[in-house]
Coordinates of C-alpha atoms in Angstrom, one line a residue:
Chain D
M186 CA -48.1 -126.5 89.1
V187 CA -49.6 -126.4 85.5
T188 CA -48.5 -122.7 85.2
Q189 CA -45.2 -123.5 86.1
R190 CA -44.4 -126.2 83.7
T191 CA -46.1 -123.7 80.6
V192 CA -43.4 -121.0 81.6
T193 CA -40.4 -123.9 82.0
G194 CA -41.7 -125.0 78.6
R195 CA -41.8 -121.2 77.4
A196 CA -38.3 -120.7 78.4
R197 CA -37.3 -123.7 77.0
W198 CA -38.6 -122.7 73.4
E199 CA -37.1 -119.1 74.0
R200 CA -33.9 -120.3 74.5
L201 CA -34.2 -122.8 71.3
G202 CA -35.4 -119.7 69.2
R203 CA -32.2 -118.0 70.4
A204 CA -30.0 -120.7 69.7
V205 CA -31.2 -121.2 66.4
A206 CA -31.5 -117.4 65.4
V207 CA -27.9 -117.0 64.7
P208 CA -27.6 -120.4 62.4
F209 CA -30.7 -119.1 60.6
V210 CA -29.7 -115.7 59.7
L211 CA -26.5 -117.1 58.5
L212 CA -28.4 -119.6 56.3
A213 CA -30.5 -116.7 55.1
V214 CA -27.7 -114.6 54.0
W215 CA -25.9 -117.4 52.1
Q216 CA -29.4 -118.3 50.4
L217 CA -29.5 -115.2 49.3
L218 CA -25.5 -114.4 48.3
S219 CA -26.7 -117.7 45.8
R220 CA -29.0 -116.0 44.2
D221 CA -26.4 -113.8 42.6
P222 CA -25.2 -116.0 39.5
E223 CA -21.4 -114.7 39.9
R224 CA -21.4 -115.9 43.6
S225 CA -23.3 -119.1 43.3
Y226 CA -20.0 -121.1 42.6
I227 CA -19.1 -120.2 46.1
F228 CA -22.3 -119.8 47.7
V229 CA -24.0 -123.0 46.6
P230 CA -27.8 -122.7 47.0
L231 CA -28.9 -124.8 49.7
E232 CA -31.3 -127.1 47.9
S233 CA -28.5 -127.9 45.6
V234 CA -26.5 -129.0 48.9
A235 CA -29.8 -130.7 50.1
R236 CA -29.8 -132.7 46.6
S237 CA -26.2 -133.6 46.9
F238 CA -26.5 -135.0 50.2
V239 CA -29.7 -137.0 49.1
D240 CA -27.3 -138.4 46.2
T241 CA -24.4 -139.2 47.9
V242 CA -26.5 -141.4 50.5
L243 CA -28.6 -143.0 48.0
S244 CA -25.7 -143.6 46.0
G245 CA -24.1 -145.1 49.3
E246 CA -21.0 -143.1 48.6
L247 CA -21.3 -140.9 51.9
P248 CA -22.2 -143.9 54.1
R249 CA -19.4 -146.1 52.8
S250 CA -16.9 -143.3 53.2
L251 CA -17.9 -142.4 56.6
A252 CA -17.5 -145.9 57.5
A253 CA -14.5 -146.3 56.3
S254 CA -13.1 -143.0 58.1
L255 CA -14.6 -144.3 61.5
R256 CA -13.4 -147.9 61.0
K257 CA -9.6 -146.6 60.4
A258 CA -10.2 -143.9 63.6
L259 CA -11.4 -146.8 65.7
L260 CA -8.6 -149.3 64.7
A261 CA -6.1 -146.5 65.3
L262 CA -7.7 -145.7 68.6
V263 CA -7.6 -149.2 70.0
L264 CA -3.7 -149.7 69.0
G265 CA -2.7 -146.1 70.1
S266 CA -4.4 -146.5 73.3
T267 CA -3.2 -149.8 74.1
A268 CA 0.6 -148.9 73.2
G269 CA 0.2 -145.3 75.1
L270 CA -1.4 -147.3 78.3
S271 CA 1.5 -149.6 77.8
L272 CA 4.6 -147.3 77.4
G273 CA 3.3 -144.7 79.6
S274 CA 3.0 -147.2 83.0
L275 CA 6.4 -148.9 81.9
L276 CA 8.2 -145.5 81.6
A277 CA 6.3 -143.9 84.8
S278 CA 7.4 -147.2 86.9
A279 CA 11.0 -147.8 85.5
A280 CA 13.0 -144.7 86.2
W281 CA 15.9 -146.0 84.0
V282 CA 13.6 -147.0 81.0
D283 CA 12.2 -143.1 81.3
R284 CA 15.7 -141.9 81.2
A285 CA 16.4 -143.9 78.3
V286 CA 13.2 -143.4 76.0
S287 CA 11.5 -140.3 77.2
P288 CA 13.9 -137.4 75.7
F289 CA 13.5 -139.1 72.1
L290 CA 9.6 -139.7 72.6
H291 CA 9.4 -135.9 73.6
A292 CA 11.6 -135.1 70.8
F293 CA 9.9 -136.6 68.2
R294 CA 6.4 -135.5 69.4
Q295 CA 7.3 -132.1 68.6
V296 CA 6.5 -132.8 64.8
P297 CA 2.9 -132.3 64.3
V298 CA 1.1 -135.5 63.1
L299 CA -0.1 -134.5 59.6
G300 CA 3.8 -133.1 58.9
L301 CA 4.7 -136.5 58.7
A302 CA 2.2 -137.5 56.1
P303 CA 5.1 -137.0 53.2
L304 CA 7.4 -139.3 55.3
M305 CA 4.6 -141.8 55.9
G306 CA 3.6 -141.6 52.2
L307 CA 7.4 -142.4 51.0
W308 CA 7.7 -144.9 53.2
L309 CA 4.5 -147.0 53.8
G310 CA 2.5 -145.7 50.7
T311 CA -0.6 -143.6 50.3
G312 CA -3.0 -146.8 51.3
E313 CA -4.8 -147.6 54.6
L314 CA -1.3 -148.5 56.4
A315 CA 0.5 -145.1 56.1
K316 CA -2.8 -143.5 57.5
V317 CA -3.7 -145.7 60.4
S318 CA 0.0 -145.2 61.5
L319 CA -0.3 -141.2 61.3
V320 CA -3.9 -141.7 63.6
F321 CA -1.9 -143.9 65.8
L322 CA 0.5 -141.4 66.5
A323 CA -2.3 -138.9 67.1
V324 CA -3.8 -141.4 69.5
F325 CA -0.9 -142.6 71.4
Y326 CA 0.8 -139.1 72.7
P327 CA -2.1 -137.9 74.9
V328 CA -2.9 -141.2 76.5
L329 CA 1.0 -141.9 77.0
L330 CA 1.0 -138.8 78.6
N331 CA -1.8 -138.7 80.9
T332 CA -1.1 -142.2 82.0
Y333 CA 2.5 -141.1 82.7
A334 CA 1.4 -138.3 85.0
G335 CA -1.4 -140.6 86.4
V336 CA 1.2 -143.3 87.4
K337 CA 3.6 -140.0 88.9
N338 CA 0.7 -138.9 91.1
I339 CA 0.0 -142.1 93.3
D340 CA -0.1 -141.0 96.7
V341 CA 3.4 -142.4 98.1
R342 CA 1.5 -143.2 101.2
L343 CA -0.6 -145.7 99.2
L344 CA 2.9 -147.2 98.0
E345 CA 4.4 -147.3 101.3
V346 CA 1.1 -149.8 102.8
A347 CA 1.2 -151.7 99.5
R348 CA 4.8 -152.1 100.3
V349 CA 4.2 -152.7 104.3
H350 CA 1.8 -155.7 103.7
G351 CA 4.4 -157.0 101.2
L352 CA 2.9 -157.0 98.0
D353 CA 4.6 -158.0 94.8
R354 CA 5.3 -155.6 91.8
W355 CA 2.4 -157.1 90.3
Q356 CA -0.4 -156.8 93.0
T357 CA 0.7 -153.0 93.7
F358 CA 0.5 -152.5 89.9
R359 CA -3.4 -154.3 89.8
K360 CA -4.1 -152.9 93.4
V361 CA -2.6 -149.4 93.7
T362 CA -1.3 -148.3 90.2
L363 CA -4.0 -149.2 88.2
P364 CA -7.3 -147.8 90.3
A365 CA -5.1 -144.2 90.3
V366 CA -4.3 -144.3 86.6
I367 CA -8.0 -144.7 85.5
P368 CA -8.9 -141.6 85.4
F369 CA -5.8 -139.9 84.1
F370 CA -6.0 -142.4 81.3
L371 CA -9.5 -141.4 80.5
T372 CA -8.6 -137.8 80.4
G373 CA -5.8 -138.9 77.9
L374 CA -8.6 -141.4 75.7
S375 CA -11.1 -138.5 75.6
H376 CA -8.5 -136.2 74.0
A377 CA -7.2 -139.3 71.9
I378 CA -10.9 -140.0 70.5
A379 CA -11.2 -136.0 69.1
F380 CA -7.6 -136.3 67.9
A381 CA -8.3 -139.5 66.1
W382 CA -11.2 -138.0 64.1
I383 CA -9.2 -134.9 63.2
A384 CA -6.0 -136.8 62.1
T385 CA -8.1 -139.8 60.4
V386 CA -9.7 -136.8 58.1
G387 CA -6.7 -135.1 57.8
S388 CA -4.8 -138.0 56.5
E389 CA -7.5 -139.0 54.0
M390 CA -7.2 -135.6 52.8
L391 CA -3.4 -135.9 52.3
L392 CA -3.0 -139.1 51.2
T393 CA -5.9 -139.7 48.8
A394 CA -5.9 -143.1 48.1
G395 CA -8.4 -145.8 49.3
I396 CA -12.1 -144.7 50.7
G397 CA -13.0 -142.0 53.5
M398 CA -14.4 -139.1 54.4
G399 CA -11.3 -136.7 53.6
S400 CA -10.6 -138.7 50.4
M401 CA -14.4 -138.2 48.9
M402 CA -14.3 -134.2 50.2
Q403 CA -10.5 -134.1 48.4
H404 CA -12.0 -135.4 45.0
A405 CA -14.9 -133.0 45.5
Q406 CA -12.4 -130.3 46.0
V407 CA -10.7 -131.0 42.7
G408 CA -13.5 -131.5 41.1
G409 CA -14.9 -128.0 42.0
R410 CA -18.0 -129.7 43.4
M411 CA -18.5 -127.0 46.2
D412 CA -21.9 -128.9 47.2
V413 CA -20.1 -132.4 47.9
V414 CA -17.7 -130.5 49.7
L415 CA -20.0 -128.9 51.9
V416 CA -22.0 -132.2 52.5
C417 CA -18.3 -133.5 53.7
V418 CA -18.0 -130.7 55.9
L419 CA -21.3 -131.2 57.3
S420 CA -21.0 -134.7 57.8
I421 CA -17.7 -134.5 59.4
G422 CA -18.4 -131.5 61.7
L423 CA -21.7 -133.7 62.9
T424 CA -19.5 -136.7 63.5
S425 CA -17.3 -134.6 65.5
L426 CA -20.3 -133.2 67.4
A427 CA -21.7 -136.5 68.2
I428 CA -18.2 -137.9 69.2
D429 CA -18.1 -135.1 71.6
R430 CA -21.4 -135.6 73.0
L431 CA -20.7 -139.3 73.4
V432 CA -17.5 -138.4 75.3
R433 CA -19.2 -136.4 77.5
G434 CA -22.1 -138.4 77.9
L435 CA -19.6 -141.4 79.1
G436 CA -17.9 -138.7 81.5
L437 CA -14.5 -139.2 79.9
R438 CA -13.8 -135.4 79.6
T439 CA -13.0 -133.3 82.6
T440 CA -12.1 -130.1 81.4
R441 CA -13.4 -128.6 77.8
W442 CA -10.5 -126.8 76.7
Q443 CA -7.7 -127.2 78.9
D444 CA -5.1 -129.7 77.4
T445 CA -3.8 -131.6 80.4
A446 CA -2.1 -133.7 77.7
E447 CA -0.3 -130.8 76.6
A448 CA -0.6 -132.9 73.3
R449 CA -1.7 -132.1 69.9
P450 CA -2.4 -134.1 66.6
Chain H
M300 CA 13.1 -160.6 101.3
D301 CA 13.2 -157.0 100.4
T302 CA 10.5 -155.8 98.2
L303 CA 11.3 -153.8 94.9
P304 CA 10.1 -150.4 95.1
I305 CA 7.9 -149.7 92.2
V306 CA 10.1 -146.5 91.0
G307 CA 13.9 -147.9 91.0
D308 CA 17.0 -147.2 88.8
G309 CA 18.0 -150.5 88.3
F310 CA 20.0 -149.7 85.4
A311 CA 22.2 -147.0 87.0
L312 CA 22.9 -149.9 89.5
R313 CA 24.1 -152.7 87.1
L314 CA 26.0 -150.1 85.2
A315 CA 27.8 -148.7 88.3
Q316 CA 28.3 -152.6 89.2
P317 CA 31.9 -153.1 87.8
A318 CA 33.1 -150.4 90.0
R319 CA 32.1 -152.8 93.3
G320 CA 35.1 -152.9 95.5
R321 CA 36.5 -149.4 94.4
T322 CA 36.0 -146.5 96.0
P323 CA 32.5 -144.7 96.4
A324 CA 34.0 -141.8 94.5
I325 CA 34.4 -143.8 91.3
R326 CA 31.1 -145.7 91.4
A327 CA 29.1 -142.4 92.4
A328 CA 31.1 -140.9 89.1
L329 CA 30.4 -143.9 86.9
R330 CA 26.8 -143.9 88.0
R331 CA 26.6 -140.4 87.0
A332 CA 28.2 -141.0 83.7
G333 CA 25.6 -143.6 83.1
Q334 CA 22.7 -141.4 84.0
W335 CA 23.9 -138.7 81.9
A336 CA 24.9 -141.3 78.9
L337 CA 21.2 -142.9 79.2
P338 CA 19.3 -140.2 77.3
W339 CA 21.5 -140.9 74.1
L340 CA 21.4 -144.6 73.8
L341 CA 18.2 -144.8 72.2
P342 CA 19.3 -141.9 69.3
V343 CA 22.6 -143.4 68.8
A344 CA 21.4 -146.6 68.4
L345 CA 18.9 -145.5 65.9
L346 CA 21.3 -143.8 63.9
A347 CA 24.0 -146.6 64.1
S348 CA 21.3 -149.0 62.8
W349 CA 20.0 -146.4 60.3
Q350 CA 23.7 -146.2 58.7
A351 CA 23.9 -149.9 59.1
V352 CA 20.9 -150.5 56.9
V353 CA 22.2 -147.9 54.6
W354 CA 25.6 -149.4 54.5
G355 CA 24.0 -153.1 54.1
E356 CA 21.7 -152.0 50.9
L357 CA 18.8 -153.7 52.7
V358 CA 16.6 -151.3 51.3
S359 CA 16.4 -148.7 48.4
P360 CA 18.2 -145.5 48.7
Q361 CA 15.5 -143.7 47.7
L362 CA 13.6 -144.8 50.9
L363 CA 16.4 -144.4 53.2
V364 CA 18.8 -141.9 52.5
P365 CA 22.1 -142.2 54.6
P366 CA 21.8 -140.1 57.7
G367 CA 24.7 -137.6 56.9
Q368 CA 23.0 -136.7 53.5
V369 CA 20.3 -135.2 55.8
L370 CA 22.9 -133.4 57.1
V371 CA 24.3 -132.4 53.8
T372 CA 21.1 -131.4 52.4
F373 CA 20.3 -129.6 55.3
V374 CA 23.5 -127.3 55.2
E375 CA 22.8 -126.8 51.2
L376 CA 19.3 -125.8 51.5
V377 CA 20.4 -123.6 54.4
R378 CA 23.4 -122.0 52.0
S379 CA 21.0 -121.5 49.2
G380 CA 18.7 -119.7 51.4
E381 CA 15.8 -122.0 50.2
L382 CA 14.9 -123.4 53.5
L383 CA 15.1 -119.7 55.0
E384 CA 12.5 -118.5 52.3
H385 CA 10.2 -121.6 52.8
L386 CA 10.5 -120.9 56.9
R387 CA 9.9 -116.9 56.5
E388 CA 6.8 -117.5 54.4
S389 CA 5.6 -120.2 56.9
L390 CA 5.9 -118.2 59.9
G391 CA 4.8 -115.0 58.0
R392 CA 1.2 -116.9 57.5
L393 CA 1.2 -118.3 61.0
A394 CA 1.7 -114.5 62.5
F395 CA -0.7 -112.9 60.5
G396 CA -3.3 -115.3 60.6
F397 CA -2.8 -116.0 64.5
G398 CA -2.5 -112.1 65.0
C399 CA -6.2 -112.0 63.1
G400 CA -8.0 -114.9 64.7
A401 CA -6.7 -114.5 68.4
T402 CA -7.7 -110.9 68.6
A403 CA -11.0 -112.0 67.0
G404 CA -11.7 -114.7 69.7
V405 CA -10.3 -112.7 72.6
L406 CA -13.1 -109.9 71.6
L407 CA -15.7 -112.5 71.0
G408 CA -15.2 -114.5 74.2
T409 CA -14.5 -111.8 76.3
A410 CA -17.9 -110.5 74.7
M411 CA -19.8 -113.7 75.4
G412 CA -18.6 -114.0 79.0
T413 CA -19.5 -110.2 79.9
S414 CA -22.9 -110.2 78.1
P415 CA -25.6 -112.1 79.1
R416 CA -27.5 -111.2 75.9
L417 CA -24.7 -111.8 73.6
E418 CA -24.2 -115.3 75.3
A419 CA -27.8 -116.5 75.0
Y420 CA -27.7 -116.1 71.2
A421 CA -24.2 -116.4 70.0
Q422 CA -22.7 -119.4 72.5
P423 CA -24.9 -122.7 71.0
F424 CA -23.8 -121.8 67.5
F425 CA -20.3 -121.1 68.7
H426 CA -20.3 -124.5 70.7
A427 CA -21.6 -126.4 67.5
A428 CA -19.2 -124.6 65.3
R429 CA -16.1 -125.1 67.0
Q430 CA -16.6 -128.8 66.9
L431 CA -15.8 -129.2 63.3
P432 CA -11.9 -129.7 62.7
T433 CA -10.3 -126.8 60.7
V434 CA -8.6 -129.5 58.9
A435 CA -11.8 -130.2 57.2
L436 CA -12.4 -126.5 56.1
I437 CA -9.3 -126.5 53.6
P438 CA -11.5 -127.6 50.5
V439 CA -14.1 -125.3 51.3
F440 CA -11.6 -122.5 51.7
I441 CA -9.5 -123.5 48.6
L442 CA -12.8 -123.4 46.4
A443 CA -14.0 -120.2 47.9
F444 CA -10.6 -117.8 48.2
G445 CA -8.5 -119.8 46.0
V446 CA -4.8 -121.2 46.6
E447 CA -3.3 -118.3 47.1
E448 CA -2.3 -116.5 50.6
T449 CA -5.9 -115.7 51.8
F450 CA -7.2 -119.2 52.3
K451 CA -3.9 -119.9 54.5
V452 CA -4.5 -117.0 56.4
L453 CA -7.7 -117.6 57.1
L454 CA -7.1 -121.1 57.9
V455 CA -4.6 -119.9 60.3
A456 CA -6.7 -117.6 62.0
K457 CA -10.0 -120.0 62.1
A458 CA -7.5 -122.7 63.8
C459 CA -6.7 -120.1 66.4
F460 CA -9.8 -118.2 66.8
F461 CA -12.2 -120.6 68.7
A462 CA -9.4 -122.1 70.9
V463 CA -8.5 -118.5 71.9
A464 CA -12.5 -117.3 72.4
L465 CA -12.9 -120.6 74.3
S466 CA -10.2 -119.7 76.8
A467 CA -11.4 -115.9 77.1
L468 CA -15.0 -116.9 77.9
D469 CA -13.4 -119.4 80.5
G470 CA -11.5 -116.5 82.0
T471 CA -14.6 -114.4 82.4
R472 CA -16.1 -117.5 84.4
N473 CA -13.4 -117.4 86.7
I474 CA -13.9 -113.8 88.1
G475 CA -15.0 -114.4 91.2
R476 CA -18.9 -113.5 92.3
K477 CA -17.7 -110.9 95.0
F478 CA -16.0 -109.3 92.6
L479 CA -18.8 -108.7 90.4
E480 CA -21.1 -108.1 93.3
V481 CA -18.6 -105.1 94.6
A482 CA -18.6 -104.0 91.2
A483 CA -22.3 -103.8 90.8
I484 CA -22.7 -102.0 94.1
Y485 CA -20.2 -99.4 93.3
Q486 CA -21.5 -99.1 89.4
L487 CA -18.2 -99.2 88.4
P488 CA -17.9 -97.7 84.9
R489 CA -17.9 -100.2 81.9
A490 CA -14.2 -99.4 80.8
V491 CA -12.9 -99.6 84.4
F492 CA -14.9 -103.0 85.0
L493 CA -13.3 -104.3 82.0
R494 CA -9.4 -103.0 82.7
R495 CA -9.5 -103.8 86.5
L496 CA -11.9 -106.8 86.7
V497 CA -12.2 -108.9 83.2
L498 CA -8.5 -108.1 81.8
P499 CA -6.7 -109.9 84.8
A500 CA -8.8 -112.4 85.0
V501 CA -8.9 -113.4 81.0
V502 CA -5.2 -112.9 80.3
P503 CA -4.1 -115.9 82.1
S504 CA -6.8 -117.9 80.3
V505 CA -5.8 -116.7 77.3
V506 CA -2.5 -117.3 77.2
A507 CA -2.8 -121.1 77.8
G508 CA -5.3 -121.1 74.9
V509 CA -2.9 -119.3 73.2
R510 CA -0.3 -121.8 73.4
I511 CA -2.6 -124.7 72.4
S512 CA -4.3 -122.7 69.3
L513 CA -0.7 -122.1 67.9
G514 CA 0.3 -125.7 67.9
R515 CA -2.8 -126.5 66.0
A516 CA -2.6 -123.6 63.9
W517 CA 0.9 -124.6 63.0
M518 CA 0.2 -128.4 61.9
V519 CA -3.2 -127.2 60.2
L520 CA -0.9 -124.6 58.0
V521 CA 1.7 -127.1 57.6
A522 CA -1.1 -129.4 56.1
A523 CA -2.7 -126.8 54.0
E524 CA 0.9 -126.1 52.6
L525 CA 1.3 -129.6 51.6
M526 CA -2.2 -129.9 49.8
A527 CA -1.9 -125.9 47.8
A528 CA 1.2 -123.7 48.0
D529 CA 3.9 -122.5 46.2
R530 CA 6.3 -121.8 48.8
G531 CA 6.5 -122.8 52.4
L532 CA 7.5 -125.6 54.7
G533 CA 4.7 -127.9 53.7
Q534 CA 5.2 -127.3 50.1
M535 CA 9.2 -128.1 50.5
M536 CA 8.1 -131.2 51.6
E537 CA 5.5 -132.2 49.3
M538 CA 7.8 -131.4 46.5
G539 CA 10.6 -133.5 48.4
R540 CA 8.1 -136.5 48.5
Q541 CA 6.8 -136.2 44.7
M542 CA 10.7 -136.2 43.5
F543 CA 11.6 -139.0 46.1
R544 CA 14.1 -136.5 47.8
M545 CA 14.0 -138.3 51.3
D546 CA 16.8 -136.1 52.5
V547 CA 14.5 -133.0 51.8
V548 CA 11.2 -134.5 53.5
L549 CA 13.3 -135.1 56.6
V550 CA 14.9 -131.7 56.9
G551 CA 11.4 -130.4 56.4
V552 CA 9.9 -132.8 59.4
I553 CA 12.7 -132.2 61.4
V554 CA 12.8 -127.8 60.9
T555 CA 8.6 -128.3 61.3
G556 CA 9.2 -130.5 64.7
T557 CA 11.5 -127.5 66.0
V558 CA 9.2 -124.6 64.8
G559 CA 6.6 -126.6 67.1
L560 CA 8.7 -127.0 69.8
F561 CA 10.2 -123.2 70.0
L562 CA 6.3 -122.1 69.5
D563 CA 5.5 -124.0 72.5
R564 CA 8.4 -123.3 74.8
S565 CA 8.3 -119.3 73.9
V566 CA 4.7 -119.4 75.0
R567 CA 5.3 -121.2 78.2
W568 CA 8.4 -119.0 78.8
I569 CA 5.9 -115.7 78.6
E570 CA 3.3 -117.9 81.0
R571 CA 5.7 -117.9 83.1
R572 CA 7.3 -114.3 83.5
A573 CA 4.3 -112.6 82.4
L574 CA 2.0 -114.4 84.9
R575 CA 3.9 -114.5 88.3
W576 CA 1.5 -112.1 89.9
R577 CA -1.5 -114.4 89.5
P578 CA -3.1 -115.2 92.5
A579 CA -3.7 -118.7 93.6
S580 CA -7.4 -118.4 92.7
W581 CA -10.0 -116.2 91.1

């Protein structure tokens, strides 16, 4: 018993050691390169990245930007997934609406969301509204497509049973359609959450007015502050990682890379 | 009372209503015409209201150019060769970056899938690193490589690399255990093992990964060109925005969308044609 525990304990340490080996080597190479004064403009010494991190945290710039970005992403996520869920169910259950609206929606979907940034900038300005609209679109489509697929995938026999029992439209929706659609909706939502974060950062970089991680990073880049840029990149990456873990933890994601939504931000 | 089926086409029925009493053939023809016309209603209505807003001078013409103007600008941009120049520039970057990124991705993904040692060392970092959104790397790449070609090609390569590597890795996971055991018993030479077992398992999954990564890479490239470029579709749109030429921006948006659609459809086409032999499951 005791030996077994020590063995698994050692195995765990070995696994951890192997996992950190690659990043450790990369960091060591980075630090070595930063000793060269000609290269230190790009390969910023790790200690100055750490110092910038502490500085931006203490000055409140980093937490403020991160909070602003997350708030934007969350707002667009709530609006976009609500719209996607409603329109997706409507399109899948009313054939004539589907025929009238879907071709246009699919054509419009082909434009990459960030490619719409100049247009949004012209129409809605470079403030919050334009950014939230862009993120809204990034969220809207995966939820819409998955909800649609979910409604279309409902077992016909269930619908027949509902019909035999004389359920009306609303009852059928609540008792049959909704439970069948929820797994699909959640898959769409898990994609949408990842897209929301990417689209938020991207739109903040393209429309730099206001605060947010993207704007902070863009300003640092213009000022040639590689250390601050790296602090931003690390914060954005860690946030992505945390979001991914959260989505997995909640069991929203079914497949790792397969894009069942066939949608992209 | 007859309960409504959840999937009905009430609209088609309503369209056909004036035909009640006439022969079924005419009614059917009208219904077909209604079905055919339905998808065009929304675009036509949007175009009409767009034109109405322009005629009514409800908003400044800088914010909403007449629809006809977009067409005229499109023709002008094609005639002058400007649009094709931008398009060629963007697609060249996409092709080059995709080639580098996808090749590296297939190699690393397959290597990780077939070598337990490499997997043990590289996979944790790989999975952490792939979470980093590519757009977030744009400022780093600009500072490190300048605003010239290198930065854009590398960005596209990065955008493709992780999705393709992941799909290749997943592909190797799909090799049946029985196949691996037989290969081990027969002590299959490495080259044969790779060609006969790994390749057929990896290719279908990689093609799917390619489709996803091409779409993402296209978006990232356009975003990068919006930020820093002297040519390319993104740059054309950014210039249009700065000069308040909404017609140019709209032409850019439409062309960008068409290219995205074309990329997606062509990989799908390859997927269907090239992978017909694929057995139901591996």
